[in-house]
PDB file of C-alpha atoms in Angstrom:
ATOM      1  CA  MET A  77     -84.678 -12.268  21.883  1.00  0.00           C
ATOM      2  CA  ASP A  78     -86.509  -9.592  23.827  1.00  0.00           C
ATOM      3  CA  TYR A  79     -84.752  -8.292  26.944  1.00  0.00           C
ATOM      4  CA  ASN A  80     -87.485  -5.850  27.867  1.00  0.00           C
ATOM      5  CA  ARG A  81     -88.822  -7.324  31.092  1.00  0.00           C
ATOM      6  CA  ASN A  82     -92.027  -5.288  31.120  1.00  0.00           C
ATOM      7  CA  ASN A  83     -93.320  -6.517  27.747  1.00  0.00           C
ATOM      8  CA  ASN A  84     -92.090 -10.119  28.021  1.00  0.00           C
ATOM      9  CA  PRO A  85     -94.895 -12.350  29.346  1.00  0.00           C
ATOM     10  CA  TYR A  86     -92.679 -15.427  29.511  1.00  0.00           C
ATOM     11  CA  THR A  87     -89.933 -15.770  32.115  1.00  0.00           C
ATOM     12  CA  PRO A  88     -87.732 -18.852  31.756  1.00  0.00           C
ATOM     13  CA  PRO A  89     -87.227 -21.090  34.825  1.00  0.00           C
ATOM     14  CA  ASN A  90     -84.500 -20.003  37.268  1.00  0.00           C
ATOM     15  CA  HIS A  91     -84.455 -16.541  35.715  1.00  0.00           C
ATOM     16  CA  PRO A  92     -83.307 -13.923  38.286  1.00  0.00           C
ATOM     17  CA  TYR A  93     -86.293 -11.656  37.500  1.00  0.00           C
ATOM     18  CA  ASP A  94     -89.958 -12.560  37.471  1.00  0.00           C
ATOM     19  CA  SER A  95     -92.416 -11.337  34.805  1.00  0.00           C
ATOM     20  CA  ASN A  96     -93.003  -8.055  36.703  1.00  0.00           C
ATOM     21  CA  GLY A  97     -89.319  -7.132  36.716  1.00  0.00           C
ATOM     22  CA  GLN A  98     -88.930  -7.917  40.417  1.00  0.00           C
ATOM     23  CA  HIS A  99     -85.730  -9.642  41.517  1.00  0.00           C
ATOM     24  CA  GLN A 100     -86.437 -13.166  42.734  1.00  0.00           C
ATOM     25  CA  PHE A 101     -84.227 -15.315  44.933  1.00  0.00           C
ATOM     26  CA  VAL A 102     -82.550 -18.185  43.071  1.00  0.00           C
ATOM     27  CA  ARG A 103     -81.544 -20.913  45.501  1.00  0.00           C
ATOM     28  CA  ASN A 104     -78.472 -23.006  44.851  1.00  0.00           C
ATOM     29  CA  PRO A 105     -79.588 -26.656  44.686  1.00  0.00           C
ATOM     30  CA  GLY A 106     -76.683 -27.822  46.899  1.00  0.00           C
ATOM     31  CA  GLN A 107     -77.347 -25.269  49.646  1.00  0.00           C
ATOM     32  CA  THR A 108     -79.309 -27.705  51.828  1.00  0.00           C
ATOM     33  CA  MET A 109     -76.652 -30.411  51.658  1.00  0.00           C
ATOM     34  CA  ALA A 110     -73.948 -27.851  52.394  1.00  0.00           C
ATOM     35  CA  MET A 111     -75.869 -26.637  55.467  1.00  0.00           C
ATOM     36  CA  ILE A 112     -76.357 -30.205  56.715  1.00  0.00           C
ATOM     37  CA  SER A 113     -72.638 -30.770  56.154  1.00  0.00           C
ATOM     38  CA  LEU A 114     -71.862 -27.755  58.327  1.00  0.00           C
ATOM     39  CA  ILE A 115     -74.223 -28.939  61.073  1.00  0.00           C
ATOM     40  CA  LEU A 116     -72.730 -32.449  61.045  1.00  0.00           C
ATOM     41  CA  GLY A 117     -69.205 -31.014  61.080  1.00  0.00           C
ATOM     42  CA  ILE A 118     -70.022 -28.981  64.180  1.00  0.00           C
ATOM     43  CA  ALA A 119     -71.684 -32.048  65.724  1.00  0.00           C
ATOM     44  CA  SER A 120     -68.479 -34.026  65.155  1.00  0.00           C
ATOM     45  CA  ILE A 121     -66.658 -31.519  67.361  1.00  0.00           C
ATOM     46  CA  VAL A 122     -69.415 -31.335  69.988  1.00  0.00           C
ATOM     47  CA  THR A 123     -69.525 -35.141  70.349  1.00  0.00           C
ATOM     48  CA  LEU A 124     -65.758 -35.303  70.689  1.00  0.00           C
ATOM     49  CA  PHE A 125     -65.549 -37.548  73.750  1.00  0.00           C
ATOM     50  CA  SER A 126     -67.729 -40.291  72.368  1.00  0.00           C
ATOM     51  CA  ILE A 127     -65.587 -42.720  70.462  1.00  0.00           C
ATOM     52  CA  TYR A 128     -67.378 -43.342  67.178  1.00  0.00           C
ATOM     53  CA  LEU A 129     -69.771 -40.423  66.641  1.00  0.00           C
ATOM     54  CA  PRO A 130     -67.185 -37.822  65.516  1.00  0.00           C
ATOM     55  CA  ILE A 131     -65.807 -40.195  62.891  1.00  0.00           C
ATOM     56  CA  ILE A 132     -69.279 -41.147  61.604  1.00  0.00           C
ATOM     57  CA  LEU A 133     -70.664 -37.599  61.620  1.00  0.00           C
ATOM     58  CA  GLY A 134     -67.480 -36.158  60.131  1.00  0.00           C
ATOM     59  CA  SER A 135     -67.455 -38.709  57.319  1.00  0.00           C
ATOM     60  CA  ILE A 136     -71.082 -38.007  56.438  1.00  0.00           C
ATOM     61  CA  ALA A 137     -70.384 -34.256  56.549  1.00  0.00           C
ATOM     62  CA  ILE A 138     -67.501 -34.594  54.089  1.00  0.00           C
ATOM     63  CA  VAL A 139     -69.573 -36.717  51.696  1.00  0.00           C
ATOM     64  CA  LEU A 140     -72.493 -34.266  51.805  1.00  0.00           C
ATOM     65  CA  ALA A 141     -70.182 -31.307  51.228  1.00  0.00           C
ATOM     66  CA  ILE A 142     -68.722 -32.967  48.154  1.00  0.00           C
ATOM     67  CA  LEU A 143     -72.184 -33.919  46.880  1.00  0.00           C
ATOM     68  CA  SER A 144     -73.477 -30.373  47.438  1.00  0.00           C
ATOM     69  CA  LYS A 145     -71.085 -29.170  44.754  1.00  0.00           C
ATOM     70  CA  GLY A 146     -73.047 -31.046  42.106  1.00  0.00           C
ATOM     71  CA  TYR A 147     -71.803 -30.300  38.599  1.00  0.00           C
ATOM     72  CA  GLY A 148     -70.473 -26.896  39.630  1.00  0.00           C
ATOM     73  CA  LYS A 149     -66.824 -26.018  39.665  1.00  0.00           C
ATOM     74  CA  LYS A 150     -66.750 -24.382  43.073  1.00  0.00           C
ATOM     75  CA  MET A 151     -67.851 -25.640  46.458  1.00  0.00           C
ATOM     76  CA  LEU A 152     -70.116 -23.369  48.507  1.00  0.00           C
ATOM     77  CA  THR A 153     -68.548 -21.602  51.487  1.00  0.00           C
ATOM     78  CA  THR A 154     -70.909 -23.416  53.847  1.00  0.00           C
ATOM     79  CA  ALA A 155     -69.719 -26.747  52.460  1.00  0.00           C
ATOM     80  CA  LYS A 156     -66.066 -25.726  52.836  1.00  0.00           C
ATOM     81  CA  VAL A 157     -66.632 -24.813  56.485  1.00  0.00           C
ATOM     82  CA  GLY A 158     -68.486 -28.121  56.959  1.00  0.00           C
ATOM     83  CA  VAL A 159     -65.504 -30.040  55.573  1.00  0.00           C
ATOM     84  CA  GLY A 160     -63.127 -28.068  57.784  1.00  0.00           C
ATOM     85  CA  THR A 161     -65.073 -28.696  60.976  1.00  0.00           C
ATOM     86  CA  ALA A 162     -65.533 -32.374  60.083  1.00  0.00           C
ATOM     87  CA  ILE A 163     -61.821 -32.869  59.454  1.00  0.00           C
ATOM     88  CA  GLY A 164     -61.046 -30.927  62.631  1.00  0.00           C
ATOM     89  CA  GLY A 165     -63.381 -33.096  64.722  1.00  0.00           C
ATOM     90  CA  MET A 166     -61.996 -36.328  63.292  1.00  0.00           C
ATOM     91  CA  THR A 167     -58.402 -35.152  63.766  1.00  0.00           C
ATOM     92  CA  LEU A 168     -59.036 -34.179  67.366  1.00  0.00           C
ATOM     93  CA  ILE A 169     -60.638 -37.524  68.251  1.00  0.00           C
ATOM     94  CA  VAL A 170     -57.752 -39.448  66.692  1.00  0.00           C
ATOM     95  CA  ALA A 171     -55.210 -37.256  68.527  1.00  0.00           C
ATOM     96  CA  ILE A 172     -56.943 -37.566  71.908  1.00  0.00           C
ATOM     97  CA  PHE A 173     -57.360 -41.326  71.787  1.00  0.00           C
ATOM     98  CA  GLY A 174     -53.908 -41.783  70.287  1.00  0.00           C
ATOM     99  CA  ALA A 175     -52.442 -39.884  73.230  1.00  0.00           C
ATOM    100  CA  ILE A 176     -54.442 -41.985  75.716  1.00  0.00           C
ATOM    101  CA  ILE A 177     -53.379 -45.247  74.080  1.00  0.00           C
ATOM    102  CA  SER A 178     -49.722 -44.191  73.923  1.00  0.00           C
ATOM    103  CA  LEU A 179     -49.911 -43.202  77.598  1.00  0.00           C
ATOM    104  CA  PHE A 180     -51.163 -46.650  78.559  1.00  0.00           C
ATOM    105  CA  LEU A 181     -48.614 -48.390  76.362  1.00  0.00           C
ATOM    106  CA  SER A 182     -45.767 -46.419  77.932  1.00  0.00           C
ATOM    107  CA  MET A 183     -46.759 -47.356  81.499  1.00  0.00           C
ATOM    108  CA  THR A 184     -45.055 -50.209  83.301  1.00  0.00           C
ATOM    109  CA  GLY A 185     -47.000 -53.076  84.856  1.00  0.00           C
ATOM    110  CA  ASP A 186     -46.737 -51.647  88.373  1.00  0.00           C
ATOM    111  CA  GLU A 187     -47.924 -48.237  87.200  1.00  0.00           C
ATOM    112  CA  LEU A 188     -50.946 -49.841  85.508  1.00  0.00           C
ATOM    113  CA  VAL A 189     -51.890 -51.729  88.686  1.00  0.00           C
ATOM    114  CA  GLU A 190     -51.515 -48.535  90.751  1.00  0.00           C
ATOM    115  CA  PHE A 191     -53.658 -46.658  88.243  1.00  0.00           C
ATOM    116  CA  GLY A 192     -56.356 -49.338  88.534  1.00  0.00           C
ATOM    117  CA  ARG A 193     -56.208 -49.105  92.326  1.00  0.00           C
ATOM    118  CA  GLN A 194     -56.657 -45.313  92.146  1.00  0.00           C
ATOM    119  CA  ILE A 195     -59.654 -45.666  89.815  1.00  0.00           C
ATOM    120  CA  ASP A 196     -61.241 -48.149  92.249  1.00  0.00           C
ATOM    121  CA  GLN A 197     -60.719 -45.748  95.160  1.00  0.00           C
ATOM    122  CA  GLN A 198     -62.102 -42.755  93.275  1.00  0.00           C
ATOM    123  CA  PHE A 199     -65.176 -44.696  92.168  1.00  0.00           C
ATOM    124  CA  GLU A 200     -65.858 -45.798  95.736  1.00  0.00           C
ATOM    125  CA  GLN A 201     -65.405 -42.256  97.075  1.00  0.00           C
ATOM    126  CA  GLN A 202     -67.697 -40.722  94.462  1.00  0.00           C
ATOM    127  CA  THR A 203     -70.481 -43.305  94.469  1.00  0.00           C
ATOM    128  CA  GLY A 204     -70.113 -45.061  97.812  1.00  0.00           C
ATOM    129  CA  MET A 205     -70.309 -48.438  96.040  1.00  0.00           C
ATOM    130  CA  ASP A 206     -67.642 -51.066  95.552  1.00  0.00           C
ATOM    131  CA  ILE A 207     -66.912 -51.491  91.837  1.00  0.00           C
ATOM    132  CA  GLU A 208     -66.095 -55.182  92.301  1.00  0.00           C
ATOM    133  CA  LYS A 209     -69.540 -55.888  93.774  1.00  0.00           C
ATOM    134  CA  LEU A 210     -71.168 -53.888  90.990  1.00  0.00           C
ATOM    135  CA  THR A 211     -69.361 -55.338  87.958  1.00  0.00           C
ATOM    136  CA  GLY A 212     -67.808 -58.534  89.292  1.00  0.00           C
ATOM    137  CA  THR A 213     -64.246 -57.316  88.795  1.00  0.00           C
ATOM    138  CA  SER A 214     -62.179 -54.317  89.812  1.00  0.00           C
ATOM    139  CA  TYR A 215     -60.082 -51.994  87.681  1.00  0.00           C
ATOM    140  CA  GLU A 216     -57.046 -53.154  89.592  1.00  0.00           C
ATOM    141  CA  GLU A 217     -57.628 -56.725  88.381  1.00  0.00           C
ATOM    142  CA  ILE A 218     -58.225 -55.500  84.832  1.00  0.00           C
ATOM    143  CA  MET A 219     -54.953 -53.550  84.892  1.00  0.00           C
ATOM    144  CA  LYS A 220     -53.135 -56.595  86.304  1.00  0.00           C
ATOM    145  CA  SER A 221     -54.346 -58.652  83.347  1.00  0.00           C
ATOM    146  CA  TYR A 222     -53.242 -55.885  80.928  1.00  0.00           C
ATOM    147  CA  ALA A 223     -49.818 -55.759  82.617  1.00  0.00           C
ATOM    148  CA  GLU A 224     -49.461 -59.541  82.227  1.00  0.00           C
ATOM    149  CA  MET A 225     -50.432 -59.343  78.548  1.00  0.00           C
ATOM    150  CA  MET A 226     -47.888 -56.590  77.888  1.00  0.00           C
ATOM    151  CA  GLU A 227     -44.966 -58.441  79.479  1.00  0.00           C
TER     152      GLU A 227
END
């Protein structure tokens, strides 16, 4: 086998040097999937206050990061960061909505009705419209029905 790059007319595929002895860039085949994983992981954090998007985007990011590894033994750094941001976004959304649900479950019936009344007042102050005329029901009535279901 001839290792002299200047006299060797044939350069095998994915060889780090071309036939002129110049170093050529060899791209990792999973680099694109790892980059998309990173972008989706960041998007799962950015879309935190929508309910489903962080879970969907984070799940896709994790799958793409795992697939970007291919047959290799190590995962690319970009893929690792993508997995980390995806898991972070999904953990934050679960924690935020878990805290909100536990807050509502810990409230008494009277507190729920008062909360609904406050929401109705704030909506009317901010928009100048009555929520009951707009939707057909008020938050106070919705909270009354929740309080009855919980008791």
